[in-house]
Every structure is written in C-alpha cells, then in structure tokens.
Coordinates of C-alpha atoms in Angstrom, one line a residue:
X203 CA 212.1 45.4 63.0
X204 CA 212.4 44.4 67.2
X205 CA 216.4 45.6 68.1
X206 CA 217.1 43.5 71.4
X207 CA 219.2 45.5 73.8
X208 CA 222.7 44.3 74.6
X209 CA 223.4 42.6 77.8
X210 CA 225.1 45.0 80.2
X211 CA 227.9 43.4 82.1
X212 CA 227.6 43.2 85.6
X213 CA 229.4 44.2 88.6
X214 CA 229.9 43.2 92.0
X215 CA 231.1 45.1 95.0
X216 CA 232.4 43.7 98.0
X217 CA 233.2 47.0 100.7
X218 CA 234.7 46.5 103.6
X219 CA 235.8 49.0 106.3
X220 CA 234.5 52.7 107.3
X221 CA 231.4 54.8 106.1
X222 CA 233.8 57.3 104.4
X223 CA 234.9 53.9 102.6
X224 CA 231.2 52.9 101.7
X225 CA 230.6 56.4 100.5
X226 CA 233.7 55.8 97.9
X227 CA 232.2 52.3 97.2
X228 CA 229.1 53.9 95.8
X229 CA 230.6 57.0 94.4
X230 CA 232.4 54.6 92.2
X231 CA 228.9 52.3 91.6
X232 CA 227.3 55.4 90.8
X233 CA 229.9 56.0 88.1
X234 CA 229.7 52.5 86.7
X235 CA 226.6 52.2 86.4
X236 CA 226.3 55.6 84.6
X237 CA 228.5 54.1 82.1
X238 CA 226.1 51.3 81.5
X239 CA 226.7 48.2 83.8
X240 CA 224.6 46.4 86.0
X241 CA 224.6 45.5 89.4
X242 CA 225.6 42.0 91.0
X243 CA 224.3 40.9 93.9
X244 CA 226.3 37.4 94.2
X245 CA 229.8 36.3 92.5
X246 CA 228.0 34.2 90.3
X247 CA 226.6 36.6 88.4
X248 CA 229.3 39.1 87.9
X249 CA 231.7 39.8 85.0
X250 CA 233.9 41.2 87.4
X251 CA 234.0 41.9 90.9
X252 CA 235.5 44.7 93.0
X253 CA 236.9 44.6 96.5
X254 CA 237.4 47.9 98.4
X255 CA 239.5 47.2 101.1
X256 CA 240.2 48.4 104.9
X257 CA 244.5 48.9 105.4
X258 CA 243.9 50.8 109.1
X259 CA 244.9 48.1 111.2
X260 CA 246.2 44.9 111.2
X261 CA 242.9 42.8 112.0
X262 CA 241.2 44.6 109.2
X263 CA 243.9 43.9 106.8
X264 CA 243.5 40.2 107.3
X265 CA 239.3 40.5 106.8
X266 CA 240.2 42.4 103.5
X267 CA 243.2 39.6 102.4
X268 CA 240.2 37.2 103.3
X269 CA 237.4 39.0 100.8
X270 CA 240.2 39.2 98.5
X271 CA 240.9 35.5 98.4
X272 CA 236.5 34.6 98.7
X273 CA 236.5 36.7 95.7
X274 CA 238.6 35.0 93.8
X275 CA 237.8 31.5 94.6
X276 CA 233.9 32.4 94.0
X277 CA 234.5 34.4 90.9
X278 CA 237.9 34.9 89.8
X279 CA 238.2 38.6 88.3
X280 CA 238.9 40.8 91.2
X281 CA 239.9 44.5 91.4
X282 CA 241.5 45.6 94.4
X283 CA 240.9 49.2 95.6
X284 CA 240.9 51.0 98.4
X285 CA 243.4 51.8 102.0
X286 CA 245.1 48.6 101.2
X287 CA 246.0 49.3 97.7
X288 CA 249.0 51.0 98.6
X289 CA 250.3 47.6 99.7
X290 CA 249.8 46.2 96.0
X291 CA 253.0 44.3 95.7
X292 CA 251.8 42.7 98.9
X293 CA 248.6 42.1 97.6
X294 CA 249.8 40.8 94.2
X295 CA 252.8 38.5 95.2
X296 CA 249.8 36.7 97.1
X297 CA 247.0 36.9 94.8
X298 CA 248.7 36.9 91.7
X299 CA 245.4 37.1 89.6
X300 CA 244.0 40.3 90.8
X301 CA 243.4 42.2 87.9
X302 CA 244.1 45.7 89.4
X303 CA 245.3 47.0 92.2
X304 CA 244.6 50.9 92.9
X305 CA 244.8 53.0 96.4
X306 CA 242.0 55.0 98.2
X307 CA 239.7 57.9 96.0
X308 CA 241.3 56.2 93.4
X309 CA 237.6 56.4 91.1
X310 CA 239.0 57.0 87.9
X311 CA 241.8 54.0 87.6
X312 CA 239.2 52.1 89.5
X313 CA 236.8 52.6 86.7
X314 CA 239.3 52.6 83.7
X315 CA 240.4 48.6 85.3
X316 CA 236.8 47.6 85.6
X317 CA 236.1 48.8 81.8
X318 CA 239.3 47.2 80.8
X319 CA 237.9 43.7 82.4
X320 CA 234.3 44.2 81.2
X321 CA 233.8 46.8 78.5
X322 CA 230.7 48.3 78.8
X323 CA 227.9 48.5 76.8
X324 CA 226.1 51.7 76.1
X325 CA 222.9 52.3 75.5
X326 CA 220.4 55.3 74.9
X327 CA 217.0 53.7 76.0
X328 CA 218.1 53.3 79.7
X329 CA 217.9 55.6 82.8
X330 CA 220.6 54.6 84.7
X331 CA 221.3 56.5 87.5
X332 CA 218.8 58.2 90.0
X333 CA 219.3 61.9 90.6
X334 CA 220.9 61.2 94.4
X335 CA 223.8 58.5 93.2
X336 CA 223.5 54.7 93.6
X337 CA 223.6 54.1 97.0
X338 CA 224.4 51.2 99.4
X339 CA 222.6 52.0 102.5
X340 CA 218.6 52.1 102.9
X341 CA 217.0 54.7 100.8
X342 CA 216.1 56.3 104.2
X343 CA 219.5 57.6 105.1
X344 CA 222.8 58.2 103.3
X345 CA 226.3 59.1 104.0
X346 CA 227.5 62.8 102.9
X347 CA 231.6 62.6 102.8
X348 CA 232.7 66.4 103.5
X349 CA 236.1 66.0 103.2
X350 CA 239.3 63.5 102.4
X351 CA 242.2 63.3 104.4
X352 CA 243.6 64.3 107.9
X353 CA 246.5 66.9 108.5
X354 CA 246.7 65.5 112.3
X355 CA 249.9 63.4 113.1
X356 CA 248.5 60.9 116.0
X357 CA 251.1 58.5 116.6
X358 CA 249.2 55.4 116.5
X359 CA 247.3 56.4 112.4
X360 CA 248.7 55.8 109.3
X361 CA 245.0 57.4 107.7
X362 CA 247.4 60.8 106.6
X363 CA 249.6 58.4 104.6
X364 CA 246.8 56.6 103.2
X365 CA 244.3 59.2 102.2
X366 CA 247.2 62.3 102.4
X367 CA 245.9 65.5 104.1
X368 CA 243.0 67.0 104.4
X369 CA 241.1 68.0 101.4
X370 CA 237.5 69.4 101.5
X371 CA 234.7 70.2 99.3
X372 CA 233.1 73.2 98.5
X373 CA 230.0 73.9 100.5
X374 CA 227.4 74.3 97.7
X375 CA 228.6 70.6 96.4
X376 CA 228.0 69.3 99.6
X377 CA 224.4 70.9 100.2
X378 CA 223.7 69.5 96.1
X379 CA 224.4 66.0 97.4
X380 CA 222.6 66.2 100.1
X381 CA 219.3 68.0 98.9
X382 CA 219.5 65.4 95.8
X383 CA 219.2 62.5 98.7
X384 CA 216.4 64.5 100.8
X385 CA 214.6 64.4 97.3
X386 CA 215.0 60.9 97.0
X387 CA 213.7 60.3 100.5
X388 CA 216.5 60.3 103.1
X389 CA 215.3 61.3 106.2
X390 CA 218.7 61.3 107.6
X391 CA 222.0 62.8 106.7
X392 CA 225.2 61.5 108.3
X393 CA 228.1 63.6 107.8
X394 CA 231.3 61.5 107.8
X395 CA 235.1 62.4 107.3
X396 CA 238.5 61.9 108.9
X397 CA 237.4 65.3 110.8
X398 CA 234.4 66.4 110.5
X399 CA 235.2 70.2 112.7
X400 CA 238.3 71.1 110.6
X401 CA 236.3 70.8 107.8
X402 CA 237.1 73.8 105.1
X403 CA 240.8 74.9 106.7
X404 CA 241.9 74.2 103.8
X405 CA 240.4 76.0 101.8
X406 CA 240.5 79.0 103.9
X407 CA 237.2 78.8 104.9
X408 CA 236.3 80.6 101.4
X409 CA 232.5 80.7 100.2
X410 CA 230.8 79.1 97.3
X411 CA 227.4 79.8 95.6
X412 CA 224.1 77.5 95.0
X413 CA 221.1 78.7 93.9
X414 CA 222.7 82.6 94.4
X415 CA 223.4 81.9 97.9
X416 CA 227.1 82.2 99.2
X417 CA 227.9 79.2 101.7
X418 CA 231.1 79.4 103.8
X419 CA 233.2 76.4 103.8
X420 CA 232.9 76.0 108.0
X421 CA 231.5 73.3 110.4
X422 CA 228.7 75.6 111.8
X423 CA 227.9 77.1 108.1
X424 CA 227.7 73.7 107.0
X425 CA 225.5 72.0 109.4
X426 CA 223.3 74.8 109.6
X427 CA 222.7 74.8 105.6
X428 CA 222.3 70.6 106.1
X429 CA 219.8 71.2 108.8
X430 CA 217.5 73.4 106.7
X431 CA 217.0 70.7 104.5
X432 CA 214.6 69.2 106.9
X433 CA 216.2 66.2 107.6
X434 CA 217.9 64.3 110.2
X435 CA 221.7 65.7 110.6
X436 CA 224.4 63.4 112.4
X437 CA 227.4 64.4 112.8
X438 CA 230.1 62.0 112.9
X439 CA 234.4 62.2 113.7
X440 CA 234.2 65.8 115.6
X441 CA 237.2 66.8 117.0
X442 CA 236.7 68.4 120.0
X443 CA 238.2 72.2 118.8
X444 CA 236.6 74.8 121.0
X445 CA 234.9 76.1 117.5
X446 CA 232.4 72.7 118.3
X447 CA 230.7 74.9 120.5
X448 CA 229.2 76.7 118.0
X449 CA 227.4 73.7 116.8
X450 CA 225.6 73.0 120.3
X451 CA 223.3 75.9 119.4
X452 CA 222.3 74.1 116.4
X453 CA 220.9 71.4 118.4
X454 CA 218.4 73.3 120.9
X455 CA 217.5 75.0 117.4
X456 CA 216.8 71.4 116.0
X457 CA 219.0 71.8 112.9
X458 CA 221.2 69.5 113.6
X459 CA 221.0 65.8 116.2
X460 CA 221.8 65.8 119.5
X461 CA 224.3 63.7 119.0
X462 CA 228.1 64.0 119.0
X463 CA 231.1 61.3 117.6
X464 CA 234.1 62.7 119.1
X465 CA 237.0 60.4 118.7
X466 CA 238.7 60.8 122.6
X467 CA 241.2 57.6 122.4
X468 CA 242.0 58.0 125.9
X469 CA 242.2 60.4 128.9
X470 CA 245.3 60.0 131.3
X471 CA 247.4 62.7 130.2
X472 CA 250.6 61.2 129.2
X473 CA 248.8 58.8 127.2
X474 CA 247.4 61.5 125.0
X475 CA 250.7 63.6 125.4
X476 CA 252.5 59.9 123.9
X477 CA 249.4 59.3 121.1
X478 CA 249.8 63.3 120.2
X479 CA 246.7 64.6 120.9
X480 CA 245.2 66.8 122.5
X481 CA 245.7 66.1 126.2
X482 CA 243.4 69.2 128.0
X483 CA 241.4 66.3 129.3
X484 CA 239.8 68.4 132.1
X485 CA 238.5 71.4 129.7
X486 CA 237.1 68.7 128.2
X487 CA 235.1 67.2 130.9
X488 CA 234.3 70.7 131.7
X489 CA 232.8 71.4 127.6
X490 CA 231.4 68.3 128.1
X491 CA 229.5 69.8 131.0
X492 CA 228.9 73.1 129.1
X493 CA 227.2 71.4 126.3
X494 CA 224.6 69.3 128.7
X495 CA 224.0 72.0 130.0
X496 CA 222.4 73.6 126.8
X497 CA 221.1 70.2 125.5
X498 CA 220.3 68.2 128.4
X499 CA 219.8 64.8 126.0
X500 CA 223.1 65.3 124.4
X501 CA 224.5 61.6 123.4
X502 CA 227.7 61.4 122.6
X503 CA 229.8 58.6 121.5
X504 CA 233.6 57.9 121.6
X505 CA 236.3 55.6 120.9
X506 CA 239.3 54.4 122.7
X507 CA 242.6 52.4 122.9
X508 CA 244.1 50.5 125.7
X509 CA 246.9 49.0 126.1
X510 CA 248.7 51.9 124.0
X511 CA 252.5 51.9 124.5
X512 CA 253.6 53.2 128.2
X513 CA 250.1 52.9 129.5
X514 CA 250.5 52.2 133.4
X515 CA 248.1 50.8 135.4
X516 CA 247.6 54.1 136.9
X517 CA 247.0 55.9 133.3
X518 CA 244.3 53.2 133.1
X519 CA 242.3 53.7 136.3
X520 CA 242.2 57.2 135.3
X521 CA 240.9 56.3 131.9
X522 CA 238.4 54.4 133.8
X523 CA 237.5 57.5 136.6
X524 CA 237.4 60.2 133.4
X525 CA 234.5 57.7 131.8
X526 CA 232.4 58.1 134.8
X527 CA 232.6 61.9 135.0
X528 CA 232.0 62.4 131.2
X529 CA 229.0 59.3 131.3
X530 CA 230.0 58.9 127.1
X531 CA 226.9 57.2 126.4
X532 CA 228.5 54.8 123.7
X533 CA 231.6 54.0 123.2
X534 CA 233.9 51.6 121.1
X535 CA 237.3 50.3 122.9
X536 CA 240.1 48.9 120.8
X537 CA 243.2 46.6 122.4
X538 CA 246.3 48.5 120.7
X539 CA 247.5 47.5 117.7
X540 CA 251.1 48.2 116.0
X541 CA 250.3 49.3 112.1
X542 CA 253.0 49.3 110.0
X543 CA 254.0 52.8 109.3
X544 CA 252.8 54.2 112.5
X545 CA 255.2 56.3 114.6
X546 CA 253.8 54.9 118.0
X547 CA 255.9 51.7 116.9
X548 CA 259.2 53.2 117.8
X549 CA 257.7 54.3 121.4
X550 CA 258.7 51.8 124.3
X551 CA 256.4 50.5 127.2
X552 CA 255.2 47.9 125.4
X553 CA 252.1 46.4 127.1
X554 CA 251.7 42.8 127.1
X555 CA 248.9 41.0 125.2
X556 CA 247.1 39.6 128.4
X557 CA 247.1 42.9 130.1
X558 CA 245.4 44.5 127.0
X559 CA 242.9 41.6 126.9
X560 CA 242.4 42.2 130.7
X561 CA 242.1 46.6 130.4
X562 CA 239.6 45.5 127.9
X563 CA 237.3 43.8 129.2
X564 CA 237.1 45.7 132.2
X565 CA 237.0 49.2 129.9
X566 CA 233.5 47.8 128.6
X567 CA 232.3 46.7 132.0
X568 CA 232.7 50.0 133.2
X569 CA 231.2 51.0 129.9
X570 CA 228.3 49.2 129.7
X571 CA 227.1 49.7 133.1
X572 CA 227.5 54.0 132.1
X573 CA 225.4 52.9 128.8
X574 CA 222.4 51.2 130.8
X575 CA 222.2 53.6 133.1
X576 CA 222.2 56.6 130.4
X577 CA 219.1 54.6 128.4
X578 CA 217.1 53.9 131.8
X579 CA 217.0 57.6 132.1
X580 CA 215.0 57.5 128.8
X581 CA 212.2 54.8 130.0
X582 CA 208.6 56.6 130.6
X583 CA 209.7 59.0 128.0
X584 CA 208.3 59.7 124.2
X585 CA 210.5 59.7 121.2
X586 CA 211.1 60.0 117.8
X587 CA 212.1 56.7 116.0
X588 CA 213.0 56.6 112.6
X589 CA 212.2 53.0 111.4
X590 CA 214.7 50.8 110.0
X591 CA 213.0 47.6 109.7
X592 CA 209.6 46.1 109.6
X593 CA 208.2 42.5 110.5
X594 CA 205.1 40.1 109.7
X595 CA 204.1 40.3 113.5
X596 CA 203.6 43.6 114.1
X597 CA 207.1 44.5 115.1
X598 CA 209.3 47.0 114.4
X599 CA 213.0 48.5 114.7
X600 CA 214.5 51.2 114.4
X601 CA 217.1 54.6 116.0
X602 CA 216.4 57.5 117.8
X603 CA 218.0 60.6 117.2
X604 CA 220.5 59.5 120.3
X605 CA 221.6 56.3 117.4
X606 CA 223.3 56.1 114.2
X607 CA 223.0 53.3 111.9
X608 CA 225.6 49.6 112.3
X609 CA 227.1 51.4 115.6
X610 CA 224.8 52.3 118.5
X611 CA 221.9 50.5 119.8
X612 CA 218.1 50.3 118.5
X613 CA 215.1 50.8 119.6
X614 CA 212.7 47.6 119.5
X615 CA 208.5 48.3 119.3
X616 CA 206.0 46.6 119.6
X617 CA 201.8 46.6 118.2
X618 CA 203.8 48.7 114.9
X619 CA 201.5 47.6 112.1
X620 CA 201.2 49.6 109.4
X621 CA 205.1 51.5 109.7
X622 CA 207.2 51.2 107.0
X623 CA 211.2 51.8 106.7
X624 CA 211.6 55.3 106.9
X625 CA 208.8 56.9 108.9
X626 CA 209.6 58.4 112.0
X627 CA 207.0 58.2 114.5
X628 CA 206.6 59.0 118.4
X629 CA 207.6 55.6 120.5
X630 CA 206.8 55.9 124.3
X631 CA 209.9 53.9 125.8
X632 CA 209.3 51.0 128.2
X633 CA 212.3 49.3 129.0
X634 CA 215.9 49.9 128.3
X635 CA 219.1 47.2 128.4
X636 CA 222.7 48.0 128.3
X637 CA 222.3 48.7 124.2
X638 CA 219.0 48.8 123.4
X639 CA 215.2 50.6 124.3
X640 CA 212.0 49.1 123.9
X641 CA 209.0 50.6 123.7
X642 CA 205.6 50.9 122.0
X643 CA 203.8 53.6 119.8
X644 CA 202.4 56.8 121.6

C-alpha cells in the first residue's frame, strides 16, 4: 500500500535590519525547518508568516511597522520578533491580530508561537536540514555571529537594552559553524557582532576544545583559527582597542581580509567626549597610519553621525579635515536621530533639521570624492574577485577582498563566460567610479 506524505506547513520570513539580525532570522529557519516545515517564498503560500524586526532607530521602526502591516494585509498570521518586540504593547495596540510578539534571540518562544499557529508535521523520510544551517544569503558566503550584546554605554544606542550585554560563544562552536559552511561551499566568512574585538571578555578569555585542540576565546585566536579554514575572513564592527593590532599581522599573513569595519561615529573631540566614546582621535589617525603601513591595501570602512547634539560648526569641519587624513575608503553617514531610551536625548545643543540635512550632504561629498580617488589607485592593477552574479552576455559581478556584500561597492567585468557565483578569479581593473571598479579577466 502507497502512504502519501503529509503536507508540511509552510513558513515565511520577512527580515529586516542588520546581518546579526539575518543571522537570527536563519538560526530560527534552521530550527523550523528541522522540525518539519517548509519554506515560503511569497505570502500566498504561507500558513504563517514571521516578521523580524529592526527597533535601532526611529526610521527603521517605521520600515518594520510597515512589513508588519504588508504582512498582515497579504497574509494575515504574523509573528513579530525581533529589536522591536520589546515595544509589543506598541505593536499590538496597532496590529491587534499579530499572533505573537517576542524580543531579539528570542528562538525558542519564536518557535513555540509558530508551532502554536501551524503545528508541524513530522516526518521520518525527509532530510531537512543541510549540515551548515538554512541560510539566507548566497551559498557562497555566510554570516558567523560571535557574540550577542554590547557592555558599551554610547549615548546615542539603545542596542545594550535591546540585546543586554555582551555574551559570547565559545571558540570551538564558532570554528564548528564556520568549517560546516566552508564544507557547504562558502568561500567567505563574515564575522558580525555588536563588537567584534571585545569578543570573549566575558568569558575571561577561557579556552575550549574541537577536534583535541584548545582555542582561546580572543579576537586574534579567533580569526587566526577562521583563517585556516581557507576561506575568505571579513571582519566586521571592530572597535578600535589597541589589542586590533594584533590582527594586522593576520592580514600580510593572508588569514584574514584586508579589510576593517570600525564603527568611528565622529572625530571632533567633544563630540565623542558627548556620544561617550572613545575620543583619542589622533592615536587613531596615527594606528591608522601604523596599520597602512604593514598592509599598504588596507580598506577600511566606517560609519558616522552628524548633526549629534552640541555639534558646532567647527566640531564639523573637523569631522570633515579628520576624513581626509584617515582617507576611510567607505563610509556610511547618518543625520542624528533621538531613539527613545537613548541617554543623548536629555543632552542640549539640539541641531536643527536643515542643518543636519546640509552637514550631510556635504559629509558624502567630501566622502565620495576620498572613495574615487582610493579605487583609482586600484586601476591597472590585478585582483581577486569573488563572483556574485552571472549574466546571459558575458557579464559578470562581483567584490574584492577590499568589499563586503549589500554595503560597499562591486566590481563589474566584462568577456566573463563561463564564471559562476562563487569562483574567485584574477580581474585586471580598468576603470574605477566613486563606488564601483570595472575591469576584465587577467
């Protein structure tokens, strides 16, 4: 007699906000999926679908209200996790027919809500989940999340109250994950948390064992034990602690990128002193010097606020003068925004909209014109481009070790026929813009 196998219900995800966000989006997939649902691609065909939402700032509170509301007018069962969960009274007393409502790394009561809307079906004849996790990014690359929470106080973040301090994992369940997505063919690893270099202060900096081997829970240990893997290593959120010197080293040994995300969010000193951090800005300009020194291609990329509370027009222009003496090859600039909960609120200097709007634009003027110069440095030269995407002309894109995925630029070939998504292969580079490089294969 023919037994028919039971329909598994199906799931949709809608995840919104940060890689360390994405990486809880398919954790909790992963765990779904283990217990026997399907996957979703549309709201049509899902039983139920869950939003994970961004709470950092006000802007993406209103994008996550906004995929909160799409989901339930396109669908109608909706489970709301994620930074914004804390607010769930908020998020109720508008959308009174959520069906759940939990807060960030959350998985289980995520789980338990979506099994409560959809129980699952099980099944024995089904392999469910690959070895590496379900993941939402190309098979090429994944996220590895080191670590949950921040124990820094900035004025302007509420992340601490949303995702508490700083918790890390141990070393050898980091270098499990990440061998299991090198075995599933990632040729890049991007290592993502609140911050990345305090990683394992918590716990002391203690060891754990894989395969017999002890593996301290540190920065350096880590991204030396990533980079034997033999894959790409990215490291993303450093703080600039002196320790990050250590992990120069790595580079000119080739274990780990040339490539540095170092969160600066300004440089006039009273800004920083006002934001608490760390306000040394001219040690900094002189590491920075120290570490181009050792890897001459070093690209690092920053974010920053304007218009922060007491910002003169003076704290500004030196803003402005400390990006030309660092030359940050990318960077992100954010008008200021007042979050709920956050202790700059209380500061006075408030600056006025239209100034903000105006420090803006010309932060990324100054920025861009640092940017294009920094990639026409790179034209004539020969590269390694991992390939991202492929077209029916002979065309292909894709990042050099100098880019990460969604936020930096791309490089664009030409006469490509026969790449696929994932190869890496030399690219001599023949023009360059303000984002982008262009080039051909060597």
């Amino acid at each position: 007699m023919n037994e028919s196998l039971a329909t598994a219900p199906r799931v949709g995800m809608v995840s919104l906000g940060c890689p360390k966000a994405l990486v809880d989006s398919e954790r909790i997939l992963t765990q779904l999926r283990s217990d026997g649902y399907a996957l979703s691609g549309d709201y049509a065909g899902a039983d139920v679908v869950i939003v994970n939402t961004c709470g950092f700032l006000d802007s993406a509170k209103a994008e996550s209200l906004e995929a909160i509301g799409e989901a339930i007018a396109e669908n109608g069962r909706v489970i709301v996790t994620g930074c914004m969960g804390h607010e769930a009274d908020a998020i109720r007393a508008r959308f009174p027919a959520v069906l759940a409502v939990t807060g960030p790394q959350q998985y289980d009561q995520v789980v338990s809500a979506v099994h409560d809307a959809a129980p699952p079906v099980r099944s024995a004849y089904i392999d469910l989940v690959p070895d590496a996790g379900l993941k939402l990014t190309p098979r090429h690359y994944g996220y590895i999340k080191i670590s949950e929470g921040c124990n820094h106080t900035c004025a302007f973040c509420i992340i601490p109250d949303l995702r508490g301090r700083l918790v890390s994992r141990p070393p050898a369940a980091i270098v499990r994950e990440a061998a299991a997505l090198v075995k599933n063919g990632a040729k890049e690893l991007l290592v993502i948390s609140q911050d990345t270099s305090a990683y394992g202060v918590d716990l002391k900096h203690t060891t754990s064992a894989l395969g017999g081997v002890e593996r301290r829970a540190h920065i350096t240990d880590l991204a030396r034990a990533l980079g034997s893997l033999g894959a790409w290593v990215r490291l993303h959120y450093v703080y600039p602690y002196p320790h990050v010197d250590d992990l120069v080293p790595l580079m000119v040994q080739g274990l780990v990128l040339p490539y540095l995300d170092i969160p600066f969010q300004h440089a006039a000193p009273a800004v920083l002193k006002a934001m608490k951090r760390p306000a040394n800005e001219a040690k900094v300009l002189e590491r920075i010097a120290k570490w181009r020194g050792l890897v001459p291609d070093l690209a690092i990329r920053s974010t920053f606020i304007v218009g922060f509370p007491g910002e003169t027009e003076d704290d500004f222009q030196y803003l402005l003068d400390w990006l030309q003496h660092a030359q940050i090859d990318r960077a992100g600039c954010f008008k200021y925004e007042a979050v709920d909960g956050a202790r700059a609120n209380a500061l006075p200097g408030a600056v006025p909209e239209a100034i903000k709007e105006e420090r803006w634009h010309r932060f990324m003027a100054v920025q861009a014109a640092i940017s294009e110069a920094r990639l026409a440095q790179k034209i004539g030269r020969t590269i390694d481009v991992l390939i991202d995407e492929v077209d029916d002309e002979g065309g292909a894109s894709g990042r050099s070790k100098y880019d990460a995925p969604e936020i930096d630029g791309m490089v664009h070939l030409r006469d490509c026929g026969g790449v696929a998504p994932g190869d890496i292969i030399a690219a001599t580079i023949e023009d360059a813009d303000e984002t982008d490089l262009f080039g051909v294969p060597a």
